[in-house]
Amino acid sequence: MADPDDEPTVGSVHDPLPEALGLARAAAEAGLGLKLLGGLAVRVLCPDFPPRLRRDQDIDFACLAKGRKDVAAWLADHDCVPDRRFNNLNGDRQMYFNAPSGRPIDVMVDRLTMCHTLDFRPSFDRLPLTVDSVDVLLSKLQIVELNEKDARDIMHLLAGLPIGEGAPPMIDTGRFGKVLGADWGWWRTVTENLAKVPALLAEKPGLLPSAPRYDPLAQARQLLDLAQATPKGVKWKLRANVGDRVRWYELPEEVAH
């Protein structure tokens, strides 16, 4: 029988959020840009919803290239052990550390490159502890083959945050439209995933928190309408003419540490 003390419950030693938030807050107080990404960012943005917990979860951060060396030095000074070989080879785009707990830390520099490339720089300073909420959502919607944890994160964001133009953590429609209007590949993947929301919820109602603040179906439809209406650039239109005949996304590979 599994030891209950080994289960990843909220606030337990196996919950990465307290350590991740402690690092993010201390970095912010030191004037450094070190922002949470991924599932932990979703938990910060939607604190009232049941968290997605799993054993051995990494901590994912973002920083800007202009502050990369200061962030690396600060993490090392705060007992985060760098993978020096990996960071020397890849530090212009990604850095790797082990937190004081031993938990892995990935720091993405300027961009998240997966199926598509998401540049954090235009909206990096909008929130103190996470990248912009629209970037957290886009980082999930850009995944061509959604798994259950990513679908759950999308539902929580659509159920927990308003959509519009205004102060964060609102999902900023202006930023959303600019990303999709500049790149047909982005538009193709994101609209396909938003169109899947009704079927995903019908198949797995548990993806939705029990007390949503907003209707994720209505919010997904609003973003789909925005994607259709947003002005498209010349590059977008040229790529749209090619369509699905050429693959519009990358197949992300795990970078060995």
Short mmCIF file of N, CA and C in Angstrom, two decimals, residues 116-119 122 138 173-188 190 226-227 229-240:
data_model
loop_
_atom_site.label_atom_id
_atom_site.label_comp_id
_atom_site.label_asym_id
_atom_site.label_seq_id
_atom_site.Cartn_x
_atom_site.Cartn_y
_atom_site.Cartn_z
N HIS A 116 4.76 25.40 -32.08
CA HIS A 116 4.93 26.75 -32.62
C HIS A 116 5.85 27.51 -31.67
N THR A 117 6.27 28.69 -32.07
CA THR A 117 7.16 29.49 -31.23
C THR A 117 6.38 30.67 -30.65
N LEU A 118 6.37 30.73 -29.31
CA LEU A 118 5.67 31.80 -28.60
C LEU A 118 6.71 32.73 -28.00
N ASP A 119 6.73 33.96 -28.47
CA ASP A 119 7.67 34.98 -28.00
C ASP A 119 7.03 35.71 -26.81
N PRO A 122 6.81 40.62 -25.83
CA PRO A 122 5.88 41.75 -25.92
C PRO A 122 5.01 41.96 -24.68
N LEU A 138 -2.09 30.43 -24.70
CA LEU A 138 -1.54 30.12 -26.03
C LEU A 138 -0.51 28.98 -25.95
N THR A 173 -7.36 40.02 -25.66
CA THR A 173 -7.75 39.72 -27.03
C THR A 173 -6.83 40.39 -28.05
N GLY A 174 -6.25 41.53 -27.68
CA GLY A 174 -5.34 42.20 -28.60
C GLY A 174 -4.10 41.36 -28.87
N ARG A 175 -3.49 40.85 -27.83
CA ARG A 175 -2.31 39.99 -27.97
C ARG A 175 -2.69 38.70 -28.70
N PHE A 176 -3.83 38.10 -28.34
CA PHE A 176 -4.29 36.87 -28.98
C PHE A 176 -4.43 37.08 -30.49
N GLY A 177 -5.07 38.16 -30.89
CA GLY A 177 -5.27 38.43 -32.30
C GLY A 177 -3.98 38.67 -33.06
N LYS A 178 -3.04 39.35 -32.43
CA LYS A 178 -1.77 39.63 -33.11
C LYS A 178 -0.99 38.35 -33.40
N VAL A 179 -0.96 37.44 -32.43
CA VAL A 179 -0.23 36.19 -32.63
C VAL A 179 -0.86 35.38 -33.76
N LEU A 180 -2.18 35.25 -33.74
CA LEU A 180 -2.86 34.41 -34.74
C LEU A 180 -2.92 35.09 -36.10
N GLY A 181 -3.03 36.42 -36.14
CA GLY A 181 -3.12 37.13 -37.40
C GLY A 181 -1.81 37.21 -38.15
N ALA A 182 -0.69 36.96 -37.44
CA ALA A 182 0.63 37.05 -38.08
C ALA A 182 1.12 35.71 -38.62
N ASP A 183 0.50 34.60 -38.19
CA ASP A 183 1.05 33.28 -38.52
C ASP A 183 -0.10 32.30 -38.74
N TRP A 184 -0.24 31.84 -40.00
CA TRP A 184 -1.34 30.92 -40.31
C TRP A 184 -1.22 29.61 -39.55
N GLY A 185 -0.01 29.13 -39.32
CA GLY A 185 0.18 27.89 -38.58
C GLY A 185 -0.37 28.00 -37.16
N TRP A 186 -0.02 29.10 -36.50
CA TRP A 186 -0.59 29.35 -35.17
C TRP A 186 -2.11 29.35 -35.24
N TRP A 187 -2.64 30.09 -36.19
CA TRP A 187 -4.10 30.21 -36.34
C TRP A 187 -4.73 28.83 -36.57
N ARG A 188 -4.10 28.03 -37.40
CA ARG A 188 -4.64 26.71 -37.74
C ARG A 188 -4.74 25.81 -36.51
N VAL A 190 -4.52 26.67 -33.17
CA VAL A 190 -5.32 27.23 -32.07
C VAL A 190 -6.81 27.12 -32.36
N LEU A 226 -13.00 35.76 -32.67
CA LEU A 226 -11.91 36.74 -32.76
C LEU A 226 -10.85 36.28 -33.76
N ALA A 227 -10.52 34.98 -33.73
CA ALA A 227 -9.52 34.46 -34.66
C ALA A 227 -9.96 34.63 -36.11
N ALA A 229 -12.02 37.01 -37.20
CA ALA A 229 -12.18 38.43 -37.53
C ALA A 229 -10.88 39.21 -37.51
N THR A 230 -9.86 38.70 -36.82
CA THR A 230 -8.64 39.49 -36.66
C THR A 230 -7.97 39.72 -38.02
N PRO A 231 -7.41 40.91 -38.26
CA PRO A 231 -6.73 41.17 -39.53
C PRO A 231 -5.56 40.22 -39.75
N LYS A 232 -5.41 39.76 -40.98
CA LYS A 232 -4.36 38.81 -41.33
C LYS A 232 -3.29 39.51 -42.17
N GLY A 233 -2.03 39.16 -41.87
CA GLY A 233 -0.92 39.73 -42.61
C GLY A 233 -0.69 39.03 -43.95
N VAL A 234 0.18 39.63 -44.77
CA VAL A 234 0.48 39.06 -46.09
C VAL A 234 1.08 37.67 -45.94
N LYS A 235 2.00 37.50 -45.00
CA LYS A 235 2.61 36.18 -44.77
C LYS A 235 1.55 35.15 -44.41
N TRP A 236 0.59 35.54 -43.60
CA TRP A 236 -0.50 34.63 -43.20
C TRP A 236 -1.27 34.18 -44.44
N LYS A 237 -1.61 35.13 -45.29
CA LYS A 237 -2.43 34.82 -46.46
C LYS A 237 -1.69 33.92 -47.45
N LEU A 238 -0.41 34.17 -47.63
CA LEU A 238 0.38 33.32 -48.54
C LEU A 238 0.45 31.89 -48.00
N ARG A 239 0.65 31.76 -46.70
CA ARG A 239 0.73 30.41 -46.12
C ARG A 239 -0.64 29.73 -46.13
N ALA A 240 -1.70 30.50 -45.97
CA ALA A 240 -3.05 29.94 -46.01
C ALA A 240 -3.35 29.32 -47.38
#
